[in-house]
XYZ file of C-alpha atoms in Angstrom:
524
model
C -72.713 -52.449 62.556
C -74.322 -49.122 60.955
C -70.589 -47.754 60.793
C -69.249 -50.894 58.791
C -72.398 -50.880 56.264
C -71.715 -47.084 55.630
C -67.551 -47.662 55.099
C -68.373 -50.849 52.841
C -71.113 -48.298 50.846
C -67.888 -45.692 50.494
C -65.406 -48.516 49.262
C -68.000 -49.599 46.583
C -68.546 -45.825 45.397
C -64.166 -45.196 45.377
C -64.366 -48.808 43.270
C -67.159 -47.942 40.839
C -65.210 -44.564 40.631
C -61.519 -45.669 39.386
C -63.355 -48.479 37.272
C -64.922 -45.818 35.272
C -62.221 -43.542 35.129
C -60.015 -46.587 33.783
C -62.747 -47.266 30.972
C -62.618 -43.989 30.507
C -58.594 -43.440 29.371
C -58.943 -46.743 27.734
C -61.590 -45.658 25.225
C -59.721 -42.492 24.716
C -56.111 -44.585 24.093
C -57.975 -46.511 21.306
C -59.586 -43.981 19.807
C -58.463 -42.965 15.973
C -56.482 -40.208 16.527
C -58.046 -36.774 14.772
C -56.209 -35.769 11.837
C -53.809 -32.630 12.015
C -55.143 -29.263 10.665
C -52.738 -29.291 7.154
C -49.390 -27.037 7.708
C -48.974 -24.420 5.823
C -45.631 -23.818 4.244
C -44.137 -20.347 2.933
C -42.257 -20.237 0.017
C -38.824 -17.970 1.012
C -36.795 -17.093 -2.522
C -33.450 -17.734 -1.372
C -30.947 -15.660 -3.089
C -27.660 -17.950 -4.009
C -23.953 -16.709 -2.805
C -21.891 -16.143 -5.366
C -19.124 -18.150 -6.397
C -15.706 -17.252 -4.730
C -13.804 -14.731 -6.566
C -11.547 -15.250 -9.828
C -10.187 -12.039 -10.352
C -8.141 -10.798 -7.249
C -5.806 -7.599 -7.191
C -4.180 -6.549 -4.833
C -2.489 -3.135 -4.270
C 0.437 -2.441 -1.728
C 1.583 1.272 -0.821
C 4.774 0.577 0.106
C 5.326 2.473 3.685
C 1.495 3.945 2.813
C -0.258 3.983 6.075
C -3.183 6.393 7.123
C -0.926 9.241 6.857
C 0.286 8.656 3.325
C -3.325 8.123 2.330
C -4.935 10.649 3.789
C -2.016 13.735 3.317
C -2.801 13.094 -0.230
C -6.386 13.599 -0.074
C -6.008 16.496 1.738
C -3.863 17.581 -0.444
C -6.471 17.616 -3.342
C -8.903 19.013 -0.833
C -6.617 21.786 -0.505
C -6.087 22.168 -4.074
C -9.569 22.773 -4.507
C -10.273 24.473 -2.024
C -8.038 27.229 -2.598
C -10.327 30.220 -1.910
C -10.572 29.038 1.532
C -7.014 29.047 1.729
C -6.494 32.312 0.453
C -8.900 33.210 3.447
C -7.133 31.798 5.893
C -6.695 34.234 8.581
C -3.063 35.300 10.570
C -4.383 35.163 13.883
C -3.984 31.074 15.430
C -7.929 31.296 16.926
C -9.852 32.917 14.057
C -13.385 31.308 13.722
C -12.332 32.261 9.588
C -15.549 33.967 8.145
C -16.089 34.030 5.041
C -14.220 30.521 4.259
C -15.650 27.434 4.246
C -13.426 24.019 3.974
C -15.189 21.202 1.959
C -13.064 18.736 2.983
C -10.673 15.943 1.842
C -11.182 14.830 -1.952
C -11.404 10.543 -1.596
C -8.656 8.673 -3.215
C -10.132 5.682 -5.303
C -9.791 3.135 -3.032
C -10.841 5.533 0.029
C -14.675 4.811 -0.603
C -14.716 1.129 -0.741
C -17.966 0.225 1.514
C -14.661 -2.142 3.270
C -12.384 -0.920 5.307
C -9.929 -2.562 8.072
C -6.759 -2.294 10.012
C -3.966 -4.657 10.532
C -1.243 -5.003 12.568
C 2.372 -5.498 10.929
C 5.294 -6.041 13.924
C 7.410 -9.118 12.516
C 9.515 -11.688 14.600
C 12.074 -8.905 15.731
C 10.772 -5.746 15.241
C 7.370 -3.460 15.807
C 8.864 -1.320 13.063
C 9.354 -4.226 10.477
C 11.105 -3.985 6.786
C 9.336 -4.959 3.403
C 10.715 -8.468 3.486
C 9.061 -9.878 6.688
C 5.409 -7.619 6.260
C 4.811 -8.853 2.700
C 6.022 -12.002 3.390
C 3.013 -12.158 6.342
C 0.766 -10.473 3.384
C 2.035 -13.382 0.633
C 2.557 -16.327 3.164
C 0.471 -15.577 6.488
C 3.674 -16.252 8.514
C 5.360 -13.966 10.646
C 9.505 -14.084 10.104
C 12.723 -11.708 10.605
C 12.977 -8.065 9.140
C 14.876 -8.980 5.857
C 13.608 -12.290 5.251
C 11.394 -13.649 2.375
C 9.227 -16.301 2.533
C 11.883 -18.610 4.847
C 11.100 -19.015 8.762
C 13.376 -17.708 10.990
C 16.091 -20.440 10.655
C 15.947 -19.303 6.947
C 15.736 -22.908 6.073
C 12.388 -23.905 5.850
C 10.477 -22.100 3.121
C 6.631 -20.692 3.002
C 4.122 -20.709 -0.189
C 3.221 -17.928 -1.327
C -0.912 -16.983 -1.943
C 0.039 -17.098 -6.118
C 1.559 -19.639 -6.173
C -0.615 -21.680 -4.752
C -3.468 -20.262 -7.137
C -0.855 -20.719 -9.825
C -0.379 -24.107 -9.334
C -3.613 -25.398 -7.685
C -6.672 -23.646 -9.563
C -4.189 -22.724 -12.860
C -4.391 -18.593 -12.325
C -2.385 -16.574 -14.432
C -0.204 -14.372 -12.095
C 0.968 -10.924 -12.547
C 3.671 -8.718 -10.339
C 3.926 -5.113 -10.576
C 5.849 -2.729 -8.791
C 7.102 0.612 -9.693
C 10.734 -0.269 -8.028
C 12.837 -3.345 -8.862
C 11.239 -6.491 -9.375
C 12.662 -8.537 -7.839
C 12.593 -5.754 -4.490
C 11.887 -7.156 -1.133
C 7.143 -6.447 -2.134
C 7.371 -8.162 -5.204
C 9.659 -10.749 -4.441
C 7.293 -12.177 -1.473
C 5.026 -13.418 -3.831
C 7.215 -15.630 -5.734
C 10.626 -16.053 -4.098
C 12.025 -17.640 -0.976
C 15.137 -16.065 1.335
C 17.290 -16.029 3.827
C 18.080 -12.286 2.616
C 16.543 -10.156 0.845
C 19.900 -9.075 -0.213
C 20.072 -11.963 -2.861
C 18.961 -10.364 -5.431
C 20.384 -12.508 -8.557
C 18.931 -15.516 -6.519
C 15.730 -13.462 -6.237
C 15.561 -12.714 -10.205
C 16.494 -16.349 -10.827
C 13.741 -17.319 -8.609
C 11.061 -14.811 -10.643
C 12.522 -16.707 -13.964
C 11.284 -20.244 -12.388
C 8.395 -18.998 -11.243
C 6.779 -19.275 -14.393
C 4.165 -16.064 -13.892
C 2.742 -14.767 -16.950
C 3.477 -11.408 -16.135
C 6.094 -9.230 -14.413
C 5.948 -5.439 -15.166
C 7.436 -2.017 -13.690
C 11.376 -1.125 -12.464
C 14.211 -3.117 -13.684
C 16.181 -5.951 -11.734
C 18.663 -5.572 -9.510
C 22.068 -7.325 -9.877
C 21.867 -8.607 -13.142
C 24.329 -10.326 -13.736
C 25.137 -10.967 -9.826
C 27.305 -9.006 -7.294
C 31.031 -10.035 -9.035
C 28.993 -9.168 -12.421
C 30.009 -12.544 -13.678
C 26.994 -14.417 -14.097
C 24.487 -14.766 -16.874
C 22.345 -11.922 -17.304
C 18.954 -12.670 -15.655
C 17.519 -11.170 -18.589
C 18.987 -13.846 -20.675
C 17.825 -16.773 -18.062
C 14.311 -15.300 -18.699
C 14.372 -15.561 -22.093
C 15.848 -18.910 -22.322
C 12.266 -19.756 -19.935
C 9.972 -18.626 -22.435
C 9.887 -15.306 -21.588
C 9.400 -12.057 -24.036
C 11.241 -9.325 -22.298
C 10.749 -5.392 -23.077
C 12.562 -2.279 -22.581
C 10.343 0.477 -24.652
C 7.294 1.331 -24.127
C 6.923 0.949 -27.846
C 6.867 -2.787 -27.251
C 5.085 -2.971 -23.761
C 2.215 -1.360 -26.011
C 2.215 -4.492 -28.644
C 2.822 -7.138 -26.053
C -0.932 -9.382 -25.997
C -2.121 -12.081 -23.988
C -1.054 -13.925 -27.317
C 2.811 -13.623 -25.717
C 2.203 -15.881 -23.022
C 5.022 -14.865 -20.260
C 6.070 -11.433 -20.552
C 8.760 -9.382 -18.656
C 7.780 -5.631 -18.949
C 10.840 -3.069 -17.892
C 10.182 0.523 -17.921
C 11.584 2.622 -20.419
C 12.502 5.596 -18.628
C 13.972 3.778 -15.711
C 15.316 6.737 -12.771
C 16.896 6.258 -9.467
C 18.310 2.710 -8.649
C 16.748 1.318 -12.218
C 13.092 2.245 -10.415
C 10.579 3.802 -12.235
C 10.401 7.539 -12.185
C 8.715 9.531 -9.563
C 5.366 10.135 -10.773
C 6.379 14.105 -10.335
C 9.447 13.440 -12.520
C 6.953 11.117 -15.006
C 7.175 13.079 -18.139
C 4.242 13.608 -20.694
C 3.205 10.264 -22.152
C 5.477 8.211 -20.328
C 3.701 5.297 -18.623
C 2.425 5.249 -15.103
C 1.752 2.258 -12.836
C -1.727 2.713 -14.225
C -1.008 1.749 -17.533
C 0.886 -1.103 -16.297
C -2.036 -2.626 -14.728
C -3.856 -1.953 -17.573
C -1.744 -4.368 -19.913
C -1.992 -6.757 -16.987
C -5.454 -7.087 -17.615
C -5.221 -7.523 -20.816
C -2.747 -10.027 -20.463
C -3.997 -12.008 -17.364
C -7.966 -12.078 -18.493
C -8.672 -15.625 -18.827
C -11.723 -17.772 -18.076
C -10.222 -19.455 -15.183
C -9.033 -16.444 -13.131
C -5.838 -14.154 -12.295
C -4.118 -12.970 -9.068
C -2.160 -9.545 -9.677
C -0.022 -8.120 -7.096
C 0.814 -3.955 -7.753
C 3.187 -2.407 -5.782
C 3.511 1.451 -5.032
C 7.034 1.399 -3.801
C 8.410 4.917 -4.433
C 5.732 6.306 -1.233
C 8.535 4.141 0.606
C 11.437 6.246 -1.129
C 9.858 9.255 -0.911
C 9.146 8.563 3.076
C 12.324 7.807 3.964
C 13.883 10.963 2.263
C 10.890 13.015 4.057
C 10.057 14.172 0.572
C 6.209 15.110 1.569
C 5.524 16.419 -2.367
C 7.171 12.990 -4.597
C 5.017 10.791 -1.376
C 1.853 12.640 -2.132
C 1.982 12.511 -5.989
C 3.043 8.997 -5.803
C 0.298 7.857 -3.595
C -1.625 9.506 -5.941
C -0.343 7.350 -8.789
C -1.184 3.930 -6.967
C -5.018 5.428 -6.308
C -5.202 5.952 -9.865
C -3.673 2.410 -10.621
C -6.189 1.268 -8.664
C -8.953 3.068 -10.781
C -7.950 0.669 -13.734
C -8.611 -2.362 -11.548
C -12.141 -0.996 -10.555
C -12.935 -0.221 -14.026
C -12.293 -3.686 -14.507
C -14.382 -4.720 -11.636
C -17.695 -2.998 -13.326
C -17.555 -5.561 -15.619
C -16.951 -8.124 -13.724
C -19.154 -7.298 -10.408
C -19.859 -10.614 -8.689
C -16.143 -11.890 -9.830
C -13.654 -9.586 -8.829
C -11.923 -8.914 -5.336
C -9.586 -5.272 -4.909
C -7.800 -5.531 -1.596
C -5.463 -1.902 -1.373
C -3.348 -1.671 1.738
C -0.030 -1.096 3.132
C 2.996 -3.406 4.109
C 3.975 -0.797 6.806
C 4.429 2.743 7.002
C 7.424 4.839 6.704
C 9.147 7.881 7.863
C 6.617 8.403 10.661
C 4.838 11.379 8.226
C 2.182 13.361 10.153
C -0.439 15.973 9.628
C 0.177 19.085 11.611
C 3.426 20.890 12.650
C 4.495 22.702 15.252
C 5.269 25.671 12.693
C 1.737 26.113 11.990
C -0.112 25.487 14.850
C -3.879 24.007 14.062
C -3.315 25.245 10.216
C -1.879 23.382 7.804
C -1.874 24.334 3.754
C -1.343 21.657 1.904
C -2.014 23.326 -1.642
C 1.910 24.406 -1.119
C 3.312 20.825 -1.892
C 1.782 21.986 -5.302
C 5.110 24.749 -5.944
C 7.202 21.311 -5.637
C 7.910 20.220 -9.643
C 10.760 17.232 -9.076
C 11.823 14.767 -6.893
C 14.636 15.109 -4.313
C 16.499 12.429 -6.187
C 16.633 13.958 -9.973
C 16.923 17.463 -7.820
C 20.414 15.735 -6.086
C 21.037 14.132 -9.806
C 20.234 17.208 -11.900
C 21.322 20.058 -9.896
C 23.012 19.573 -6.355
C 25.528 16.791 -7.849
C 27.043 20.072 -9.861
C 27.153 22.632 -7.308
C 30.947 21.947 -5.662
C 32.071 20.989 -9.439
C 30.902 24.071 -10.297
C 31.671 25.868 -7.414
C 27.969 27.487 -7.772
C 27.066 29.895 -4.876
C 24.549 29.793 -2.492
C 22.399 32.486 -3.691
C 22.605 30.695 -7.202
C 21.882 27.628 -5.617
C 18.597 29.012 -4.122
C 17.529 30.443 -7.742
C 17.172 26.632 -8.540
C 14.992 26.182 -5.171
C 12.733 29.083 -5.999
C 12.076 27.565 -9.758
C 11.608 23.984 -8.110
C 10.203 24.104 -4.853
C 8.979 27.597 -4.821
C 10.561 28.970 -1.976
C 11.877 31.773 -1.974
C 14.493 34.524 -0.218
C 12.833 37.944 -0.743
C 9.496 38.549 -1.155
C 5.927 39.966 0.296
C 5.449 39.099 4.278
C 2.263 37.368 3.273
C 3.631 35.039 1.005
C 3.823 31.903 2.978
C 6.688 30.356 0.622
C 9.315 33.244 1.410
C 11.615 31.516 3.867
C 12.436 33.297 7.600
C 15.716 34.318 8.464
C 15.820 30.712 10.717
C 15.014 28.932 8.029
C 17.731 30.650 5.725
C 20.149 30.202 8.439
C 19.397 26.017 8.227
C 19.936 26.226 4.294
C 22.883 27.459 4.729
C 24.301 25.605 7.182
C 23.483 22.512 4.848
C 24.801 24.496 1.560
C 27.921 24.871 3.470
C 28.160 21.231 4.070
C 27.633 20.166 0.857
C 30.487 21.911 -0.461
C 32.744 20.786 2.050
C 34.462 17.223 2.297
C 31.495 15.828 4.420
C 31.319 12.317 5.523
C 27.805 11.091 6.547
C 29.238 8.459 8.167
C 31.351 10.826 10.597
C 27.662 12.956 11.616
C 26.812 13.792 14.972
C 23.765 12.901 16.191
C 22.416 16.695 15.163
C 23.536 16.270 11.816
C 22.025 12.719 11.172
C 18.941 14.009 13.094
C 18.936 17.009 10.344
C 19.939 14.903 7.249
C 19.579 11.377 7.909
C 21.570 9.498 5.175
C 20.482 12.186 2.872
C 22.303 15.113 0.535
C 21.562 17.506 3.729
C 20.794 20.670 1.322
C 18.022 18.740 -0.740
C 16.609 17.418 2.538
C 16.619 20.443 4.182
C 14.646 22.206 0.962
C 11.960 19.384 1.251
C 11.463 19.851 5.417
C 11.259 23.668 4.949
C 8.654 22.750 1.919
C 6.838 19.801 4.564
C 6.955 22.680 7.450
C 5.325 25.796 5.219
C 2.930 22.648 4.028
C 2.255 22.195 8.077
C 3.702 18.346 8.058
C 6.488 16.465 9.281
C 7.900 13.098 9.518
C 9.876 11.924 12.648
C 12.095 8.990 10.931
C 14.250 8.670 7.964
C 12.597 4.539 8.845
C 10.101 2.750 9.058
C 7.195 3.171 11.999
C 4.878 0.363 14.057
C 1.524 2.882 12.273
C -0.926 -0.345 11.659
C -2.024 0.211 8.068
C -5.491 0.270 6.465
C -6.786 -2.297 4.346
C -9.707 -1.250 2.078
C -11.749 -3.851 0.139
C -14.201 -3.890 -2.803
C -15.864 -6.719 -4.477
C -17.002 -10.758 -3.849
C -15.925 -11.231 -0.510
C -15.275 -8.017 0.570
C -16.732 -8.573 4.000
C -13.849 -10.941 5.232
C -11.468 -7.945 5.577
C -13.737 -5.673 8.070
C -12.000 -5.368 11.594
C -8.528 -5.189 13.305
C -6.451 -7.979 12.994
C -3.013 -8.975 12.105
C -1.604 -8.667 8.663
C -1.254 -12.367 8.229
C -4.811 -12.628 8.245
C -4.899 -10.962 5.124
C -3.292 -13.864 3.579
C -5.542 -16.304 6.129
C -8.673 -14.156 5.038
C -7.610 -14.341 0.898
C -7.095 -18.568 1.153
C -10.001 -19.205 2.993
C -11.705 -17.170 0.500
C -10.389 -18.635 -2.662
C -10.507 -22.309 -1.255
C -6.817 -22.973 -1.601
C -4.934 -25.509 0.243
């Protein structure tokens, strides 16, 4: 009985327990909630992006790769340098007291706070042509070596980045090139096919295109390959479009003209521009070129302009180290004029400057000169091996001119020479002599490059074998080389300055260049 009073006594203390515990959460469910402590917000200044670009150049080194680039720069360095390369020592492990190298002098385009790689192997080939690279630069689409702007059927055809800004966000559109215009670089930006070959279909194709302005080397095929067509300079001024040939009038053309068709006055080699080496005093440059540009693109809208530097490619394949240099040279200071521009125009203006592959597989170091190299001896060169073949070689069996005649020209032009002091590096060894020779002999023989042996086309490639053989010696003193008369796999820089510069950091293919450019400008 005790036990039963004592567990009811426990029951009634659990009840009275829960009871008040359930009062308890009640009251505290219907209470007024207390009022949150106020938040306190920071005011962040957020700075706004700026708009997408509406001035975009963009600069091609034909076959200009790191090599091309960089040979040139240390070929400035060397140039000022040249008390340390007086010091240079004979022995191959000197530590060289007494001389100290300051370097490489930058190129324009070389200090841009951008700078990528991309890859540029095509649909057939890891050592592609113009055609298919630039078409992956204009279109983002890979296709065959020799094909512009088509796929690989050659039937269906690819837009190009201006003429999309052409026609969808009304950009003026410039093309420059220092080699024909209507050349497998420039073409890829306006024309579409199946070979690049076509080059009446090409020029009639630049005439449609309706670009405001075209500027550089002369076109190809005028009048077609039977010579029987109308003159493509006619067709493009029957479009609307004032066409040059003086420099004269390139000077008075003005934005005022509308569509313009600029065609250098002292056209050289295959109606190209001059070498810059061979550029005489006060003739124009590809500097000027893009100068007029500007002044004939500037609009409120925007422009796209497209400068090629296609005698590096020339020069490469002929393995002429001192015309590749001074060319390279040219396109850095083209280049200049386009950064100029961009001072004015900070937050508007894109510069992309990169290659479309790189030729003639040109290198830093030979084998000749161990770890030195002296690049201040491209310097003795004063003309290109094509007005040296045009100027001097083409008369030699005419004139029956001897050898050691022959090599008072190369002393005057290139600087090498047959007698002389043992420490003058430009006196050539009895080797070297020997190889002159055995090209002068050539020369003045009934030759056939087409009946070569493999040592003879390994020597001279397609080229006049005694003006080739002057520019290797020259390369060789120099302490370069090249190991093709073609073009290489070398991926190829791509430097950027400007709105948007960021988008071209990295290593990617080449068609992102065109993926990277339309994302940018917001075409379709």
């Amino acid at each position: 009985m005790k036990r039963m009073i004592t567990g009811l006594l426990v029951l009634c203390m659990v009840l009275t327990m829960f009871a008040g515990c359930a009062a308890q959460q009640a009251s505290e469910t219907n209470a007024k909630p207390a009022a949150p402590a106020p938040e306190v917000v920071e005011t962040v200044a957020v700075e706004e992006a700026p708009a997408a670009p509406k001035y975009v150049f963009l600069f091609i080194g034909d076959g200009m790769s790191y090599p091309q680039f960089q040979a040139a720069s240390d070929y400035l360095g060397a140039l000022a340098d040249d008390d340390y390369e007086k010091a240079l020592p004979s022995t191959k492990y000197d530590t060289r007291e007494g001389a100290v190298l300051d370097g490489p002098v930058e190129l324009s385009f070389m200090n841009f706070p951008v700078a990528g790689s991309a890859v540029t192997y095509d649909s057939c080939s890891f050592a592609p042509d113009s055609a298919s690279t630039a078409t992956s630069i204009a279109t983002g689409k890979k296709t065959y070596s020799g094909m512009i702007n088509v796929d690989e059927s050659g039937a269906t055809p690819y837009e190009t980045i201006a003429e999309k800004l052409h026609a969808q966000k009304g950009w003026k559109v410039g093309v420059i090139s220092s080699v024909n215009l209507n050349h497998a670089t420039p073409a890829a930006f306006y024309a579409h096919q199946a070979s690049r070959n076509n080059y009446y279909e090409i020029g009639e194709e630049l005439v449609n295109s309706g670009f405001e302005y075209f500027a550089g080397g002369g076109l190809k095929k005028v009048t077609g390959n039977d010579k029987d067509k109308t003159s493509l300079y006619e067709l493009a001024e029957a479009a609307g479009y004032k066409v040059t040939y003086t420099q004269a009038d390139a000077k008075a053309i003005t934005a005022a003209d509308q569509k313009v068709i600029l065609i250098d006055e002292h056209l050289a080699d295959s109606d190209a521009m001059d070498y810059d080496m061979d550029r005489g005093s006060g003739e124009w440059a590809l500097a000027d070129y893009v100068a007029k540009g500007i002044e004939v693109l500037n609009n409120d809208k925007g422009f796209f302009m497209m400068c090629e530097g296609g005698k590096i490619d020339w020069a490469c394949h002929a393995n002429d180290a001192g015309a590749t240099v001074t060319d390279t040279l040219a396109l850095a200071d083209a280049v200049q004029v386009a950064v100029d521009f961009a001072k004015e125009h900070p937050d508007e203006t894109l510069i992309l400057v990169t290659g479309d592959h790189e030729t003639g597989g040109l290198t830093i170091g030979f084998a000749g000169t161990d770890y030195d190299t002296y690049l201040d001896t491209l310097a003795n060169q004063t003309i290109s091996y094509a007005q040296f073949d045009e100027q001097y070689v083409k008369g030699y069996k005419e004139n029956g001119t001897s050898f050691e005649d022959a090599m008072k020209d190369v002393e005057t032009l290139f600087g090498l020479k047959l007698t002389g002091e043992e420490t003058d590096r430009l006196v050539l060894t009895e080797y070297e002599v020997q190889r002159l020779r055995t090209a002068y002999d050539l020369i003045m023989s009934d030759y056939n490059a087409a009946d070569y042996t493999q040592e003879q086309y390994v020597l001279y490639g397609t080229y006049n074998p005694f003006s080739v053989t002057v520019t290797h010696i020259l390369n060789n003193k120099a302490g370069v080389d090249f190991t093709s008369y073609s073009h290489t796999g070398l991926p190829v820089a791509v430097f950027a300055d400007g709105n948007g510069a960021e988008e071209f950091s990295g290593y990617y293919d080449n068609t992102d260049i065109y993926n990277k450019l339309a994302d940018l400008l917001e075409v379709k």
